[in-house]
PDB file of C-alpha atoms in Angstrom:
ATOM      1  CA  UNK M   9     -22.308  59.701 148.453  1.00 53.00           C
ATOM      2  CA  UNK M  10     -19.923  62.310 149.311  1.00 72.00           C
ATOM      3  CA  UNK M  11     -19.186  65.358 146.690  1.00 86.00           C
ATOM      4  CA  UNK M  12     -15.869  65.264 144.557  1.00 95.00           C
ATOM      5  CA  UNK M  13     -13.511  68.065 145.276  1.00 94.00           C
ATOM      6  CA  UNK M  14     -13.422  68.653 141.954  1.00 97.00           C
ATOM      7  CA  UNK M  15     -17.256  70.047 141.717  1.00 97.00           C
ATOM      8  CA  UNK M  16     -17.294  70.880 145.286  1.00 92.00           C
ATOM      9  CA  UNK M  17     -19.063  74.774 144.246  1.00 91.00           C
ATOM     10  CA  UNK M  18     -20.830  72.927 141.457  1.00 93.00           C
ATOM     11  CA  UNK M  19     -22.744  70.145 139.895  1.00 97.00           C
ATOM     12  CA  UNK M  20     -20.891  67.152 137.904  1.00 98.00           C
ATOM     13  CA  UNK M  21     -24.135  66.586 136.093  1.00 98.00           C
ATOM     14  CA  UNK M  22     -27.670  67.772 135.965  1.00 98.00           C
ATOM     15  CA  UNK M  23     -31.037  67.134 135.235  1.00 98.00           C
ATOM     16  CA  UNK M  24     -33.122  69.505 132.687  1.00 98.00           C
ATOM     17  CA  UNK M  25     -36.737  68.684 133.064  1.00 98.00           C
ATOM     18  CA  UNK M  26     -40.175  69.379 131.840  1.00 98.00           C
ATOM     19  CA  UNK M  27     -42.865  70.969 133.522  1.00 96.00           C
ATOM     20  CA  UNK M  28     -44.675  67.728 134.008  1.00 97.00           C
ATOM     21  CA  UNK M  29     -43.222  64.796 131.798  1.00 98.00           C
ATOM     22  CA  UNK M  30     -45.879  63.674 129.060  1.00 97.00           C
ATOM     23  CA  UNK M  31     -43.720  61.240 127.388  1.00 98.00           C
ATOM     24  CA  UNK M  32     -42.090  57.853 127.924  1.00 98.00           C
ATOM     25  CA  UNK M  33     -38.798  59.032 126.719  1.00 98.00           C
ATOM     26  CA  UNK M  34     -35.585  59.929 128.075  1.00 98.00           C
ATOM     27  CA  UNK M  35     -32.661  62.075 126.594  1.00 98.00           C
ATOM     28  CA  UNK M  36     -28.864  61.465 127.858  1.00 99.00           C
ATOM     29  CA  UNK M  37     -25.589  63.476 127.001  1.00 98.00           C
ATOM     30  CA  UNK M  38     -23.010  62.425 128.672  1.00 98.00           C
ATOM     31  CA  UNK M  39     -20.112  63.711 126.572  1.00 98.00           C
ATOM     32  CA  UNK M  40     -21.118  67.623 126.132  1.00 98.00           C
ATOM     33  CA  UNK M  41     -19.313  68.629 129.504  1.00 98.00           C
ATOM     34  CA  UNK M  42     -17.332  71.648 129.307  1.00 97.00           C
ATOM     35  CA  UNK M  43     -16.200  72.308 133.168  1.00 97.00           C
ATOM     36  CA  UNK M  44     -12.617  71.464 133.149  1.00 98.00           C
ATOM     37  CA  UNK M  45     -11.565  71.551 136.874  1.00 97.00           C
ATOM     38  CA  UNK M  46      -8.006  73.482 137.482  1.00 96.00           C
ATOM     39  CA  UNK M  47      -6.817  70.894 139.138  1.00 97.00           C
ATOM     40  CA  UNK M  48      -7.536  68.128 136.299  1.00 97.00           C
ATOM     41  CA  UNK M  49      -5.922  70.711 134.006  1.00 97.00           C
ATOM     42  CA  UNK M  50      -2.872  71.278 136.677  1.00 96.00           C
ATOM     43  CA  UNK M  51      -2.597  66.807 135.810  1.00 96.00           C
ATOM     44  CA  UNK M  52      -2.735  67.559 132.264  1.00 97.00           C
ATOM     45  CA  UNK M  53       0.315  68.183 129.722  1.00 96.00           C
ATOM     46  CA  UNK M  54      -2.221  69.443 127.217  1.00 96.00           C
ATOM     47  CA  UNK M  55      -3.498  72.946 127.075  1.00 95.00           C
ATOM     48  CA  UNK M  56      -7.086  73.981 127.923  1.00 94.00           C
ATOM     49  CA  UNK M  57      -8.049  74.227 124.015  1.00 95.00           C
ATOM     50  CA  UNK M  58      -6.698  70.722 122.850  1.00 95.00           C
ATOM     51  CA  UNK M  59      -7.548  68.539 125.723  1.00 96.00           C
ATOM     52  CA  UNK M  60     -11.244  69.901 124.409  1.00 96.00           C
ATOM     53  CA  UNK M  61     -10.462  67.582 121.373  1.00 93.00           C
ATOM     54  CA  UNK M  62     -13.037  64.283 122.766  1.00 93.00           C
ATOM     55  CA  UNK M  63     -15.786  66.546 123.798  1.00 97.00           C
ATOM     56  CA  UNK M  64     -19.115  66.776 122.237  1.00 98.00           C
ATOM     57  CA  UNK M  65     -19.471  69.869 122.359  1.00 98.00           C
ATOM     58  CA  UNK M  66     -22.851  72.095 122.802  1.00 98.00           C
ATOM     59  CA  UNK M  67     -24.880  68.363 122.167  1.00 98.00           C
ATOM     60  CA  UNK M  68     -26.811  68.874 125.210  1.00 98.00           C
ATOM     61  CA  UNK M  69     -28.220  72.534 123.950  1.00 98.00           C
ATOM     62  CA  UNK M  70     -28.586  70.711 120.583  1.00 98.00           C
ATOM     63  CA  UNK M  71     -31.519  68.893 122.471  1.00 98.00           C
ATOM     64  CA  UNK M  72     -31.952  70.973 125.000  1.00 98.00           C
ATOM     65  CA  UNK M  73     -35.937  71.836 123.415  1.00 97.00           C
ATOM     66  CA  UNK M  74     -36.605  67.997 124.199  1.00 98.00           C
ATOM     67  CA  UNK M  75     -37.969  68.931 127.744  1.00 98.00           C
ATOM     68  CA  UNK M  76     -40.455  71.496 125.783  1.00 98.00           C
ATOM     69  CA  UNK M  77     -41.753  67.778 124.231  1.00 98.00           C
ATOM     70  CA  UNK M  78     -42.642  66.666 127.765  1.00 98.00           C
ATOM     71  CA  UNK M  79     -38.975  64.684 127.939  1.00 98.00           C
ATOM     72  CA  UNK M  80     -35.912  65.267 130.470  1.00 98.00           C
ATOM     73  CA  UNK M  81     -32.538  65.459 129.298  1.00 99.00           C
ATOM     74  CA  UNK M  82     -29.399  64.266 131.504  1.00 98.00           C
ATOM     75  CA  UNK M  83     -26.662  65.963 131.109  1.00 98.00           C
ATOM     76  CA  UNK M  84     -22.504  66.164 132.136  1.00 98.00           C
ATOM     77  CA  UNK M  85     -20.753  68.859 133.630  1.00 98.00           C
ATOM     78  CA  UNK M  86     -17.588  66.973 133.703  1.00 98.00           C
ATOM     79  CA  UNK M  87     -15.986  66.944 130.682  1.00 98.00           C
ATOM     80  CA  UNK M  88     -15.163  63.570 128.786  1.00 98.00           C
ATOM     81  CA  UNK M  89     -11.288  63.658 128.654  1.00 98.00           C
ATOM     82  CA  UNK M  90     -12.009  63.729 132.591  1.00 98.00           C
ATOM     83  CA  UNK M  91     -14.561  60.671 133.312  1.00 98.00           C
ATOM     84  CA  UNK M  92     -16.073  58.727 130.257  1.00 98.00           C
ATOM     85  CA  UNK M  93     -19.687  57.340 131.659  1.00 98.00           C
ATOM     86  CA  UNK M  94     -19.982  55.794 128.351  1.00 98.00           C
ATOM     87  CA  UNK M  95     -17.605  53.193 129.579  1.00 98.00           C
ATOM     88  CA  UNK M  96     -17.921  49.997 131.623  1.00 97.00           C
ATOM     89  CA  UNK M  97     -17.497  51.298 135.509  1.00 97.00           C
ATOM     90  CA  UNK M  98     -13.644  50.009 136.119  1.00 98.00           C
ATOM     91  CA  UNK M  99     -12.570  49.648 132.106  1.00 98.00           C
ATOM     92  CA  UNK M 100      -9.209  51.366 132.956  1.00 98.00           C
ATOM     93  CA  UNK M 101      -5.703  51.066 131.908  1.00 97.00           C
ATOM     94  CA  UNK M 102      -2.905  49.370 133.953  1.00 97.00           C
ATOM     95  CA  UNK M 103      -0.135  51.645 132.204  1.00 96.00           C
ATOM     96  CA  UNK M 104      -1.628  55.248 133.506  1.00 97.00           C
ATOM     97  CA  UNK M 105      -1.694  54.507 137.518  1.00 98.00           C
ATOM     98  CA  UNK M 106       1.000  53.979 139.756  1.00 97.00           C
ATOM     99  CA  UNK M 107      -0.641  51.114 141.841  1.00 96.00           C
ATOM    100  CA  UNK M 108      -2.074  48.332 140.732  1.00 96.00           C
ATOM    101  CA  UNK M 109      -5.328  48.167 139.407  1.00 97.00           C
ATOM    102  CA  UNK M 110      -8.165  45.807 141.476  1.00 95.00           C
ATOM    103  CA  UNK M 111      -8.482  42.337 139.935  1.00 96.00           C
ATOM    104  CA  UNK M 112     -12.170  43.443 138.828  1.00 96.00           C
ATOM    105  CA  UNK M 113     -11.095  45.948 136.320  1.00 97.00           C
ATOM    106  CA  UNK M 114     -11.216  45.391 132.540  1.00 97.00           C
ATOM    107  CA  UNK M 115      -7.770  45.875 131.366  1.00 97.00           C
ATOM    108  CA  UNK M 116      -8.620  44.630 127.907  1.00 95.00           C
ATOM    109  CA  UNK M 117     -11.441  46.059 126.312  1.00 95.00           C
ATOM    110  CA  UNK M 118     -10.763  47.398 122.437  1.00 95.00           C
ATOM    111  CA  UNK M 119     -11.530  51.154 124.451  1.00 95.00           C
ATOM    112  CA  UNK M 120      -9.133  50.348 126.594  1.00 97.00           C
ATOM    113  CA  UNK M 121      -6.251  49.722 123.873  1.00 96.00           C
ATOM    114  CA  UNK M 122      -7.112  52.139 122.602  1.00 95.00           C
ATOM    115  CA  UNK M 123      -6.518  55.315 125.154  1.00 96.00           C
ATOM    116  CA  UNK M 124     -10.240  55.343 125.733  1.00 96.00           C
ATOM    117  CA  UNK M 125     -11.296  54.159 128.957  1.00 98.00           C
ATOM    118  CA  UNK M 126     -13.637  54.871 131.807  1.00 98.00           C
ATOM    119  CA  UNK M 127     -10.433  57.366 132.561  1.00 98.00           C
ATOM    120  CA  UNK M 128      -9.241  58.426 129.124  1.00 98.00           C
ATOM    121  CA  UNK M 129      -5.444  58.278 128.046  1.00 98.00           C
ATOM    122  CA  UNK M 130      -6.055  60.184 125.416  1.00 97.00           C
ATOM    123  CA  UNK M 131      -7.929  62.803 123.770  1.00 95.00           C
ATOM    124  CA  UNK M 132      -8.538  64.022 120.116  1.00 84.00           C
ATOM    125  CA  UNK M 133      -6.371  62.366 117.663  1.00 80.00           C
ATOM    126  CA  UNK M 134      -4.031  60.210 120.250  1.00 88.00           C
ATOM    127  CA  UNK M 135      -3.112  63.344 121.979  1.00 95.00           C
ATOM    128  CA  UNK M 136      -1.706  61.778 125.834  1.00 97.00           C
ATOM    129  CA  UNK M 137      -3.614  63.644 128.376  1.00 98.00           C
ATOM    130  CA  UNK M 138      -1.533  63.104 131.448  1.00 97.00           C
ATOM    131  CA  UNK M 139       2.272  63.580 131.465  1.00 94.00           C
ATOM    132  CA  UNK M 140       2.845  61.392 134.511  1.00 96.00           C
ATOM    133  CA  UNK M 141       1.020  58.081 136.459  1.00 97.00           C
ATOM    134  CA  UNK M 142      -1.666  58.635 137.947  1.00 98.00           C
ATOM    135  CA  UNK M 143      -2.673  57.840 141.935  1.00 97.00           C
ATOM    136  CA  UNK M 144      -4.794  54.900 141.909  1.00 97.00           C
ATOM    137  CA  UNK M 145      -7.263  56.946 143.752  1.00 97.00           C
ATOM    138  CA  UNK M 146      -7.522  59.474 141.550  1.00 97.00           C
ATOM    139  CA  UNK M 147      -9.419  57.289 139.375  1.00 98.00           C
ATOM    140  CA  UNK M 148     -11.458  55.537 142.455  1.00 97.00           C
ATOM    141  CA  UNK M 149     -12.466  59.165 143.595  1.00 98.00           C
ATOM    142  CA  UNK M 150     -14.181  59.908 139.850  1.00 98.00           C
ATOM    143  CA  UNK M 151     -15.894  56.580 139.824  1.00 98.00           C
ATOM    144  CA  UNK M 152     -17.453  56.127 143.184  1.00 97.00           C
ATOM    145  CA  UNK M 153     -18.191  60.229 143.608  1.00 98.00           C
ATOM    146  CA  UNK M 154     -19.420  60.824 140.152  1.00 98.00           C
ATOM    147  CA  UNK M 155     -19.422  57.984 137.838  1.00 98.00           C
ATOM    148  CA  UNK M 156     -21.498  55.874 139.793  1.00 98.00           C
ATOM    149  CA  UNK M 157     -23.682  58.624 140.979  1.00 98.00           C
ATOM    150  CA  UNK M 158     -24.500  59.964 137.215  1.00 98.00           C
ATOM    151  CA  UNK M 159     -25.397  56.295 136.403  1.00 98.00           C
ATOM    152  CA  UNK M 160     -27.416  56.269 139.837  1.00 98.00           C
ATOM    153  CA  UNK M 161     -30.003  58.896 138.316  1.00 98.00           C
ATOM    154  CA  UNK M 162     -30.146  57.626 134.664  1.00 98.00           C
ATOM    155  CA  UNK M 163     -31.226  54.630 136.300  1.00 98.00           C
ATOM    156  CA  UNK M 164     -33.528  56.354 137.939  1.00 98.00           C
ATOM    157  CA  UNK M 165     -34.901  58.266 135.534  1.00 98.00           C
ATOM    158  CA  UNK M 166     -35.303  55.517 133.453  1.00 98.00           C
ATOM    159  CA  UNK M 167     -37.143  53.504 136.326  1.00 98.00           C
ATOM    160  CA  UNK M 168     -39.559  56.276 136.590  1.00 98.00           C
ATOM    161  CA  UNK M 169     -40.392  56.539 133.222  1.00 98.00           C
ATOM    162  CA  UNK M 170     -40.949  52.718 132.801  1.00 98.00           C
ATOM    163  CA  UNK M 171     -43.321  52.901 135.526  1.00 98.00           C
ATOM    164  CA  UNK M 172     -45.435  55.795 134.440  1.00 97.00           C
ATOM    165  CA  UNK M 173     -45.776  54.949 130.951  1.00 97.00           C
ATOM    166  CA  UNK M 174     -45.092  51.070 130.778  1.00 97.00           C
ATOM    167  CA  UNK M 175     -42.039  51.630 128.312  1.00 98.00           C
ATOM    168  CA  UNK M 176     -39.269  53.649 128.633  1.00 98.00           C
ATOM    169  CA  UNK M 177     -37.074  55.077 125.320  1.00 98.00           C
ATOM    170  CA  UNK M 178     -33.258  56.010 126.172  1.00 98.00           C
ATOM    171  CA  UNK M 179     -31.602  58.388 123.314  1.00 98.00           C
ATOM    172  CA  UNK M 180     -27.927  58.348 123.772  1.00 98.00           C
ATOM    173  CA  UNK M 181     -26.922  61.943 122.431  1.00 98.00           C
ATOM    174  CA  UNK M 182     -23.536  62.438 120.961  1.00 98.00           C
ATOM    175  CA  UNK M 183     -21.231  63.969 118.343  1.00 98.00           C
ATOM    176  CA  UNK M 184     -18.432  62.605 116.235  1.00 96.00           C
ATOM    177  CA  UNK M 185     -15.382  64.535 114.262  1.00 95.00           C
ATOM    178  CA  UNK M 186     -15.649  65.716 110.725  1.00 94.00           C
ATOM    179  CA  UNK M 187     -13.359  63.113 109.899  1.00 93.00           C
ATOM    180  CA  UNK M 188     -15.180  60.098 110.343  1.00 92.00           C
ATOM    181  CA  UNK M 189     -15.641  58.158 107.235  1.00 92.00           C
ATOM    182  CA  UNK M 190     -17.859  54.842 106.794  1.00 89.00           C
ATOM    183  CA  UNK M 191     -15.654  51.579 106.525  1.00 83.00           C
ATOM    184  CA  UNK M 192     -16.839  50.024 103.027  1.00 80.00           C
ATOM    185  CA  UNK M 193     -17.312  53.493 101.121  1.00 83.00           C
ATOM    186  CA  UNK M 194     -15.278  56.296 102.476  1.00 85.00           C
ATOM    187  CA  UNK M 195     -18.531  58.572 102.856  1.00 91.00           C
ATOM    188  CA  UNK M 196     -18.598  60.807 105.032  1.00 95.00           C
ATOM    189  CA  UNK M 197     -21.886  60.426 107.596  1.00 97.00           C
ATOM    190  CA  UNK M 198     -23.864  63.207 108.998  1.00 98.00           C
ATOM    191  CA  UNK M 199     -25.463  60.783 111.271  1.00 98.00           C
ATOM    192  CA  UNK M 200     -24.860  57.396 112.584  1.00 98.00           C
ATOM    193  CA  UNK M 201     -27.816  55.585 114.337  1.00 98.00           C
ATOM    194  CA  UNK M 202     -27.017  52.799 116.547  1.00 98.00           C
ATOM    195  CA  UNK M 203     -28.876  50.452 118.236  1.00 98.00           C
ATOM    196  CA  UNK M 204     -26.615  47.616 119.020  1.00 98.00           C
ATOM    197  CA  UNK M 205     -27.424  46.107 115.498  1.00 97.00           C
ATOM    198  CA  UNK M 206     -31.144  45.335 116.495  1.00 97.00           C
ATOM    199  CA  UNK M 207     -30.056  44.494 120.088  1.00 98.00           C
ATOM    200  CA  UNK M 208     -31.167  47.639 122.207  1.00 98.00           C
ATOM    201  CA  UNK M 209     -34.291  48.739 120.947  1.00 98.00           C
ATOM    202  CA  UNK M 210     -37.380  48.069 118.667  1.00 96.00           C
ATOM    203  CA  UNK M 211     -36.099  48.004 114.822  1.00 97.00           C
ATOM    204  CA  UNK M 212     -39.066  50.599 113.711  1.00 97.00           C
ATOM    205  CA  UNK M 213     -37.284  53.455 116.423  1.00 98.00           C
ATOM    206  CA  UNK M 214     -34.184  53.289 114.305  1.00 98.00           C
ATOM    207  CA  UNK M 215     -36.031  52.984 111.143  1.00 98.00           C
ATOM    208  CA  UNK M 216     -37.590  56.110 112.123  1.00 98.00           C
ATOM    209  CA  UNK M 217     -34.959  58.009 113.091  1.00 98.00           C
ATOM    210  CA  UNK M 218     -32.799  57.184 110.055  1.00 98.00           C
ATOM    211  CA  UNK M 219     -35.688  57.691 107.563  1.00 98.00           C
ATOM    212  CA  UNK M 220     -36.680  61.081 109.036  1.00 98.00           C
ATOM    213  CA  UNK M 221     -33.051  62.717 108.808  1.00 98.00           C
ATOM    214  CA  UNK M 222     -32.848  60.951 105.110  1.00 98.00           C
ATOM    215  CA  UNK M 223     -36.231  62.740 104.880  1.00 97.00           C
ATOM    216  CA  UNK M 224     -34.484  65.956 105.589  1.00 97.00           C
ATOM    217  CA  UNK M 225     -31.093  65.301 103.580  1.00 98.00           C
ATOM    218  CA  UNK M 226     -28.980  63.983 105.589  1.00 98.00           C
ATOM    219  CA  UNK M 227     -26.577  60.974 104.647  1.00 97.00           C
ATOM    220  CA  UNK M 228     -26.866  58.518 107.841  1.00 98.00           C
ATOM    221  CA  UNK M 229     -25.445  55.387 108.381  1.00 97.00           C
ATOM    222  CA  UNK M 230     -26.913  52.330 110.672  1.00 97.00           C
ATOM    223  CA  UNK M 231     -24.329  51.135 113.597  1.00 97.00           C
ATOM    224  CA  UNK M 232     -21.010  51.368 111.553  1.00 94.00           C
ATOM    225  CA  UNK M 233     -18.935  52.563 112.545  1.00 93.00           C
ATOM    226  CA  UNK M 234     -20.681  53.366 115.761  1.00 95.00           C
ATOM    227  CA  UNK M 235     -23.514  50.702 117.354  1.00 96.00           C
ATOM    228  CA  UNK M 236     -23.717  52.087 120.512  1.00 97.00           C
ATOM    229  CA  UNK M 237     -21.474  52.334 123.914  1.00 96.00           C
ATOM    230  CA  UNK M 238     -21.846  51.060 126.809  1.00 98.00           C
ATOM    231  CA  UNK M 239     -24.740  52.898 127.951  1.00 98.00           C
ATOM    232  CA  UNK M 240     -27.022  51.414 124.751  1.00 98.00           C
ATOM    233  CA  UNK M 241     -25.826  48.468 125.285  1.00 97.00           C
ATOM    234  CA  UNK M 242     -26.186  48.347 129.143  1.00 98.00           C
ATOM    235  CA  UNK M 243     -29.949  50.031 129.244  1.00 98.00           C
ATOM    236  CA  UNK M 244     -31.283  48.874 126.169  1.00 98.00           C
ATOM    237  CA  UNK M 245     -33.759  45.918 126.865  1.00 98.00           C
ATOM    238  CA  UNK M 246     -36.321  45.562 124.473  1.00 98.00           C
ATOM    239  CA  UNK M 247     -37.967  42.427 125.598  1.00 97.00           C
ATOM    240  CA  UNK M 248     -38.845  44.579 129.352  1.00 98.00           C
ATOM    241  CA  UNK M 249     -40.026  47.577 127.094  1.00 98.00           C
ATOM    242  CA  UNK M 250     -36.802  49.551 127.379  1.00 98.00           C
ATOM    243  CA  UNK M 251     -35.159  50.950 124.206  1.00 98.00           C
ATOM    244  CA  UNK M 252     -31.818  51.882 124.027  1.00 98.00           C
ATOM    245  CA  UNK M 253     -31.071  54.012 120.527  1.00 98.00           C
ATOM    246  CA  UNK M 254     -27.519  56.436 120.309  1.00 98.00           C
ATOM    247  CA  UNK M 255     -27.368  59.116 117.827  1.00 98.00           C
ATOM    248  CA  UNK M 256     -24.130  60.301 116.609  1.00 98.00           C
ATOM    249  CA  UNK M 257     -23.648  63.786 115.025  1.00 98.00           C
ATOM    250  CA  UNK M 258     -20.978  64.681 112.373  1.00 98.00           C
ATOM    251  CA  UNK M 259     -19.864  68.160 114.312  1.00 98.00           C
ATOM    252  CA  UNK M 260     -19.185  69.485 110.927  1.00 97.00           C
ATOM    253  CA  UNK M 261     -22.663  69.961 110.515  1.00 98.00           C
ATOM    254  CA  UNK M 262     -22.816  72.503 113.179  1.00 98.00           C
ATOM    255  CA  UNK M 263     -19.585  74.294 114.906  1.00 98.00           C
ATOM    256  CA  UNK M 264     -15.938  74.764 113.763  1.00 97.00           C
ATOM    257  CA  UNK M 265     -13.734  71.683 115.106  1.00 96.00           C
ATOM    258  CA  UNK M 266     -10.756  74.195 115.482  1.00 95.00           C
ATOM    259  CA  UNK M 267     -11.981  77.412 116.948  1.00 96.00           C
ATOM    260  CA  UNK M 268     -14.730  74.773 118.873  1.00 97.00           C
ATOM    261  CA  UNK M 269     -17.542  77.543 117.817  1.00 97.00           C
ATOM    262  CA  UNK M 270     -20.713  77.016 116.354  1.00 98.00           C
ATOM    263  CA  UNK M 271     -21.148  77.813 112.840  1.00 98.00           C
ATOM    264  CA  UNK M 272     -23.430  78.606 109.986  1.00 98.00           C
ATOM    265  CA  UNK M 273     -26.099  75.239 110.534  1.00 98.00           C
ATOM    266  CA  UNK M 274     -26.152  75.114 114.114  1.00 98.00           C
ATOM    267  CA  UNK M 275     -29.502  76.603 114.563  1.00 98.00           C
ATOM    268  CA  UNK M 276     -31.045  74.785 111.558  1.00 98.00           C
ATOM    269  CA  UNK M 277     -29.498  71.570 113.140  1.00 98.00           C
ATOM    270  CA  UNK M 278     -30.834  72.280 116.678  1.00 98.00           C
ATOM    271  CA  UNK M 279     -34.430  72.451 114.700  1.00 98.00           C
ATOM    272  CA  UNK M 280     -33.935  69.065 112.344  1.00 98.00           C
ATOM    273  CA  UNK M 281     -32.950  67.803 116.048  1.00 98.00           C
ATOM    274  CA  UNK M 282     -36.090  69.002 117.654  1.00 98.00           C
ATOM    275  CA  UNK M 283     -38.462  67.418 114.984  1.00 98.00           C
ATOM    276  CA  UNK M 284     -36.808  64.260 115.086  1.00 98.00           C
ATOM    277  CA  UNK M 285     -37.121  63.764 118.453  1.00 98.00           C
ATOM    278  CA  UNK M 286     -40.978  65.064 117.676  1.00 98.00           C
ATOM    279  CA  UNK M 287     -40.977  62.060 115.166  1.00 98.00           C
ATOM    280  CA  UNK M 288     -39.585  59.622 117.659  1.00 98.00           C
ATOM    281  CA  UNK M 289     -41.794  60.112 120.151  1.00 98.00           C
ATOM    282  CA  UNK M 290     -44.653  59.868 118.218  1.00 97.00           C
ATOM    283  CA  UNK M 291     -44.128  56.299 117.634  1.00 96.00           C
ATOM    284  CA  UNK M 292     -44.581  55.421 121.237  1.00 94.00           C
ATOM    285  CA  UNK M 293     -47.998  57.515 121.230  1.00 84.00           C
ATOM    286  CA  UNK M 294     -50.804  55.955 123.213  1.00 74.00           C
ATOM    287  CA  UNK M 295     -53.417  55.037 120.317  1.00 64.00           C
ATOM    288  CA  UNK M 296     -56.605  57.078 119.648  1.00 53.00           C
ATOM    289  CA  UNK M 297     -59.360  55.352 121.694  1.00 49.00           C
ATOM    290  CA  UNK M 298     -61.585  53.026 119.102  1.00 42.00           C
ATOM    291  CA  UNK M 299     -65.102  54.445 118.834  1.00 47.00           C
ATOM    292  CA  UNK M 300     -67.581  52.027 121.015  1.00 46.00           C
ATOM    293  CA  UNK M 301     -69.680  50.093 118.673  1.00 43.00           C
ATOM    294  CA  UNK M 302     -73.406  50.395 118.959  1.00 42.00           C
ATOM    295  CA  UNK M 303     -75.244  47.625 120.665  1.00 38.00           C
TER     296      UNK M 303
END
């Protein structure tokens, strides 16, 4: 696959891994890129600080001490309001291109409608990213050069990991705005856990996961409003022994959503994270070898 022009002098994406990987678990963040090519910005009618307004920012250092647990952690360059990998591979929108879109491409997806598509429309709180149509290869380029490639080696690590251990555990790492509230209650999360309502992954993961940050104080909800993108939803097969759980973080909890700095809890946050993921992987521990009964 040839390289983008876009990270010609760099990578789209990367790979930080352990010494040796110990574990059958995998870590993903494919929203925390913050390399905004000039020429995507030169497209863009918003300014360099608000079309940061989708990105999950400093998630992939929030887990960065995963590989130190014997786990790698994938991880965008690209930024979000660029490519979303979280998407379906062609779930684009007819109204942003100037050609017709292939007959293959989902056109009406709910992400879609709403300005969020495997090439966003919009960023932040319906801010329009691009002040004019788009080439229809502007969005093939992104998708064959880098789309398909970052899926290419999630694939592959997951593969990898399956066959070493004989299970393989996806977490889907992401962040959400301060201004998320649940849909029945009004309450502001700190966490949502989702796992595809049950679909994506053994129910005693989430359990886990959400008891532990309870443990710790936290106020998390279970798949609403988030269950999972297409990643969970797409990698997550329980029944083959691959588990598929995404964790969303209220950013509140750790940077200022205006100055997009961290604040006051980001280094307490970046330890809760490293113990839960301690927690998590304990679960898929090999057990303690019986002792051999006498004869």
């Amino acid at each position: 696959m040839t390289e983008h022009p876009d990270f010609s002098t760099s990578a789209p994406f990367e790979v930080a891994r352990p010494e040796r990987q110990t574990v059958p678990f995998v870590f993903n963040s494919p929203h925390s890129g913050s390399a905004y090519p000039q020429r995507f910005l030169d497209m863009a009618r918003l300014d360099p600080h608000a079309i940061r307004r989708s990105e999950d920012c400093f998630v992939d250092d929030l887990f960065a001490g995963v590989t130190t647990l014997g786990a790698p952690l994938l991880k965008a360059n690209f930024p979000r309001a660029y490519l979303d990998v979280n998407r379906e591979p062609w779930e684009l929108d007819p109204r942003m291109f100037a050609s017709p879109l292939p007959p293959y491409a989902n056109t009406r997806s709910a992400r879609v409608a709403g300005g969020l598509g495997t090439i966003p429309r919009l960023v932040g709180e319906g801010q329009e990213i691009y002040g004019s149509k788009l080439p229809l290869e502007e969005a093939v380029g992104r998708i064959e050069r880098i789309y398909k490639p970052y899926h290419d080696q999630l694939r592959a690590l997951i593969s990898a990991t399956h066959r070493a251990f004989g299970v393989a555990v996806l977490i889907d790492c992401h962040s959400m705005p301060a201004t998320i509230r649940l849909p029945e209650t009004r309450i502001r999360p700190d966490f949502i856990i989702g796992d595809r309502f049950g679909m994506s992954c053994r129910s005693d993961l989430s359990e886990a996961a959400i008891a532990h940050l309870a443990s710790r104080g936290y106020m998390v909800a279970h798949n609403k409003p988030y269950a999972g993108g297409f990643i969970t939803e797409h990698y997550g097969r329980p029944a083959r022994g691959i588990h598929a759980l995404q964790i969303e973080i209220n950013r509140s909890l750790y940077m200022d959503e205006d100055k997009l700095t961290p604040n006051a809890g980001y280094d307490q946050l970046r330890h809760d994270l490293a113990e839960l993921a301690a927690c998590l992987i304990d679960l898929f521990a090999p057990p303690a070898e019986l002792p051999v009964a006498a004869e």
